[in-house]
Amino acid sequence: MAGTSINDLPDVLLSNILAMVSDTRTRNSLSLVCRKFLSLERATRFSLSLRGNAEDLYGIPTCFRSVTHLDLSLVSPWGHVFLFSLPDPHLLAHRLRGLFPLVTSLTVYVRSSATLQILARQWPGLRHVKLVRWHQRPQSVPGEDLAPIFEHCRSLSTLDLSEFYYWIEDIPPVLLANPLTAKSISKLNLMTTSFTDGFKSTDIVTITEACPNLSQLLMACTFDPRYFGFVGDETLSAIATNCPRLSLLHLADTSTMASVQGDPSADGFTPEDARISTAALIELFSGLPLLEDLLLDVAKNVRDSGPALEVLNTRCRKLRSLKLGQFHGICMAVGSRLDGIALCQGLESLSVKNCADLTDMGLIEIGRGCVRLSKFEVEGCKKITMKGLRTMVSLLKRTLVDVKISCCDNLHTIASLRALEPIQDRIRRVHVDCVWEGSGEDCELGNFNLDEVDELTSCSTHSLFEGENNGGYSRKRKRSKHSTEPDCSFSMESNGSELWKRWDRLEYLSLWIGVGDFLSPLQSAGLDDCPVLQEIQIKVEGDCRGRHKPMDTFGLNILGQYPQLTKMKLDCSDTIGYALTCPSGQMDLTLWERFFLNGIGSLGLTELDYWPPQDRSFNQRSLSHPAAGLLAECLTLRKLFIHGTAYEHFMNFLLNIPYLRDVQLRLDYYPAPENDMSTEMRARSCSRFEAALNRRLIPD
């Protein structure tokens, strides 16, 4: 009909359309179309994160009355007790309650229990709560920090403490003191990295008995049998008995939660075995028929786990995601019969970490059996090579779009990328380690001939996929185009453009690189043509102490070849050096930051997260003078988050970035330094900088 526009659609239909838009900037743009769009957008905005200064009451938005999820953890100054920035903290709490009356989900930074004592009374109907605290836990009675939530929010359903600094002793008492609230909890996340010792077996039994209706449970545990109260067979049995409705179960040893890379030993086995038997695993899997997501990273050997993992296929038919750490014998690949984890046909995500006896044939069996895999991660598996991984990728080329390869001795950068070549035109997310030096032996082998693989396993393959109708990977006895690959070894100096296809759909790239190495070989390694790459994460790890000054720059400027790259996370938090204690003749972190950040201004980044290197002697992670100057050259930045401290006059360099509108210092690491121990940015310094930032006129 002539003259009809989108404004003529019924409000109900327009509301449904706007509710499906999740990107914040897109929603903001839609709200500028007309008053009708503005009112509908505000009425359908259900999630909101406040970033302003807590002292500016007039700056709190007043038009988002439909918000049900409110995030107060990023209120400035970050990490401070924001309610007490005003003379009357109850005034700000009441103001928030009046502007957001429908809140049922709350995320808040809790420096002290007084924050929750005030906020919990404002929204007694809270069902989902996430607490954040990276600073030291104040000295108080066990459970005091959590008590207000349990006392005032009787319908609590989700409690997330994954970023909350607490003690193990805080959890059991508050659950036992509030049995009705504990029974209402269905999702409990206790997987925090602040622990040195995880939950003991008695703690786990107490928690699962107090919360029998859990559907999701995530915990950091102690599996080491040398410690009192380690998690063993009895604990696993208690979990299955006390919480039979679990659909998500994550149990990880605290030693596995460190961000640094490492392997247990030269042969992949740890000196001790975990006290977890095959019978206990079978009992656990049999008792959790609704399980969809399972993580078991025990840090100690679990040998001959294949028979137990086979039970997952029959007892846990809804299982879609599986992560295993230090499990051995997961797939023995003996003869033509599929065994172990290869029988889990419904898996869509699989992560294998530190499996000492996983071989190329095991990978191929996984590729034949787990035909729906869209995500695969392999870490610390020393016996696999490019030949086996490439064949597995060929078998899964219709579904696999997310791959992580890390700490595998035979899979350096070139070998890893060559293994992914069969899905190079469709993969979306990749992680590889930047290990430029390695023998070319694993890269010269090509891959297993799929004709031979099919011939070896034709009987079992036929029986496995005969009943599948377009759901599995159906293969005919014909020569694969990947079975006769030419020799792929070539020098790092050679131009690989003729040997590589385009990474047509690669949107996210994650890299690990050691201190002193360069990004320069990235192009010749095969990652030179990524037309839609939008985000990159670089993790730099190692000890700078005792190293000589590098003769070249880190190489960030080569990332300018990616035309769509707008987001970067540069993590140097595990780069150790001298900040305040540099001996004579050594290179301090100031020069290392210049090395890492040189060339970053040539990239068209709009969002940057930066973790400065650290001096562990002083728990010091601070932005240096050269780093501030180099960051100020990023003229296209809109958002900049520095995960460390900085001096105020260094931060003022950033005011010269014309489009910058969101900057914050976040000390989100354990333990975050206290204000009175730092001569750097304090609450008043942050407020002055943000006021200066907000006074500027932004061109767009």
Short mmCIF file of C-alpha atoms in Angstrom, two decimals, residues 348-351 363 373-379 384 389-390 392-394 396-397 399-406 408 411 415-424 426-433 503 506 508-511:
data_model
loop_
_atom_site.label_atom_id
_atom_site.label_comp_id
_atom_site.label_asym_id
_atom_site.label_seq_id
_atom_site.Cartn_x
_atom_site.Cartn_y
_atom_site.Cartn_z
CA GLU A 348 28.94 -30.36 20.16
CA SER A 349 31.88 -29.09 22.22
CA LEU A 350 34.89 -31.12 23.38
CA SER A 351 38.00 -30.01 25.28
CA LEU A 363 41.83 -38.04 17.17
CA LEU A 373 31.40 -31.23 17.04
CA SER A 374 31.40 -27.50 16.36
CA LYS A 375 34.04 -26.65 18.96
CA PHE A 376 37.22 -28.59 19.73
CA GLU A 377 40.04 -27.70 22.13
CA VAL A 378 43.22 -29.67 22.65
CA GLU A 379 45.88 -28.67 25.15
CA ILE A 384 49.34 -35.88 18.48
CA LEU A 389 44.61 -33.41 13.64
CA ARG A 390 44.30 -32.56 9.96
CA MET A 392 40.16 -35.27 12.18
CA VAL A 393 39.39 -31.75 10.91
CA SER A 394 38.69 -33.19 7.46
CA LEU A 396 34.42 -32.72 10.83
CA LYS A 397 34.65 -30.06 8.14
CA THR A 399 30.39 -28.71 11.56
CA LEU A 400 33.69 -27.54 13.12
CA VAL A 401 33.95 -23.73 13.43
CA ASP A 402 35.86 -23.15 16.71
CA VAL A 403 39.30 -24.67 17.42
CA LYS A 404 41.92 -24.15 20.12
CA ILE A 405 45.38 -25.75 19.90
CA SER A 406 47.77 -25.09 22.78
CA CYS A 408 51.12 -29.54 22.03
CA LEU A 411 51.96 -28.64 16.82
CA ALA A 415 51.65 -27.16 11.79
CA SER A 416 48.53 -26.03 13.68
CA LEU A 417 47.38 -23.77 10.88
CA ARG A 418 48.11 -26.38 8.24
CA ALA A 419 45.99 -28.85 10.18
CA LEU A 420 43.07 -26.42 9.95
CA GLU A 421 43.35 -25.93 6.21
CA PRO A 422 40.38 -28.23 5.35
CA ILE A 423 38.05 -25.82 7.22
CA GLN A 424 39.97 -22.65 6.49
CA ARG A 426 34.46 -21.71 7.20
CA ILE A 427 36.11 -21.60 10.65
CA ARG A 428 35.09 -18.63 12.81
CA ARG A 429 37.27 -18.78 15.96
CA VAL A 430 40.88 -19.96 16.32
CA HIS A 431 43.47 -20.09 19.09
CA VAL A 432 47.08 -21.07 18.39
CA ASP A 433 50.38 -20.67 20.20
CA TRP A 503 40.17 -17.32 6.06
CA LEU A 506 37.42 -16.02 10.69
CA TYR A 508 38.07 -14.08 16.30
CA LEU A 509 41.76 -14.90 16.67
CA SER A 510 43.50 -15.75 19.95
CA LEU A 511 47.28 -15.96 20.23
#
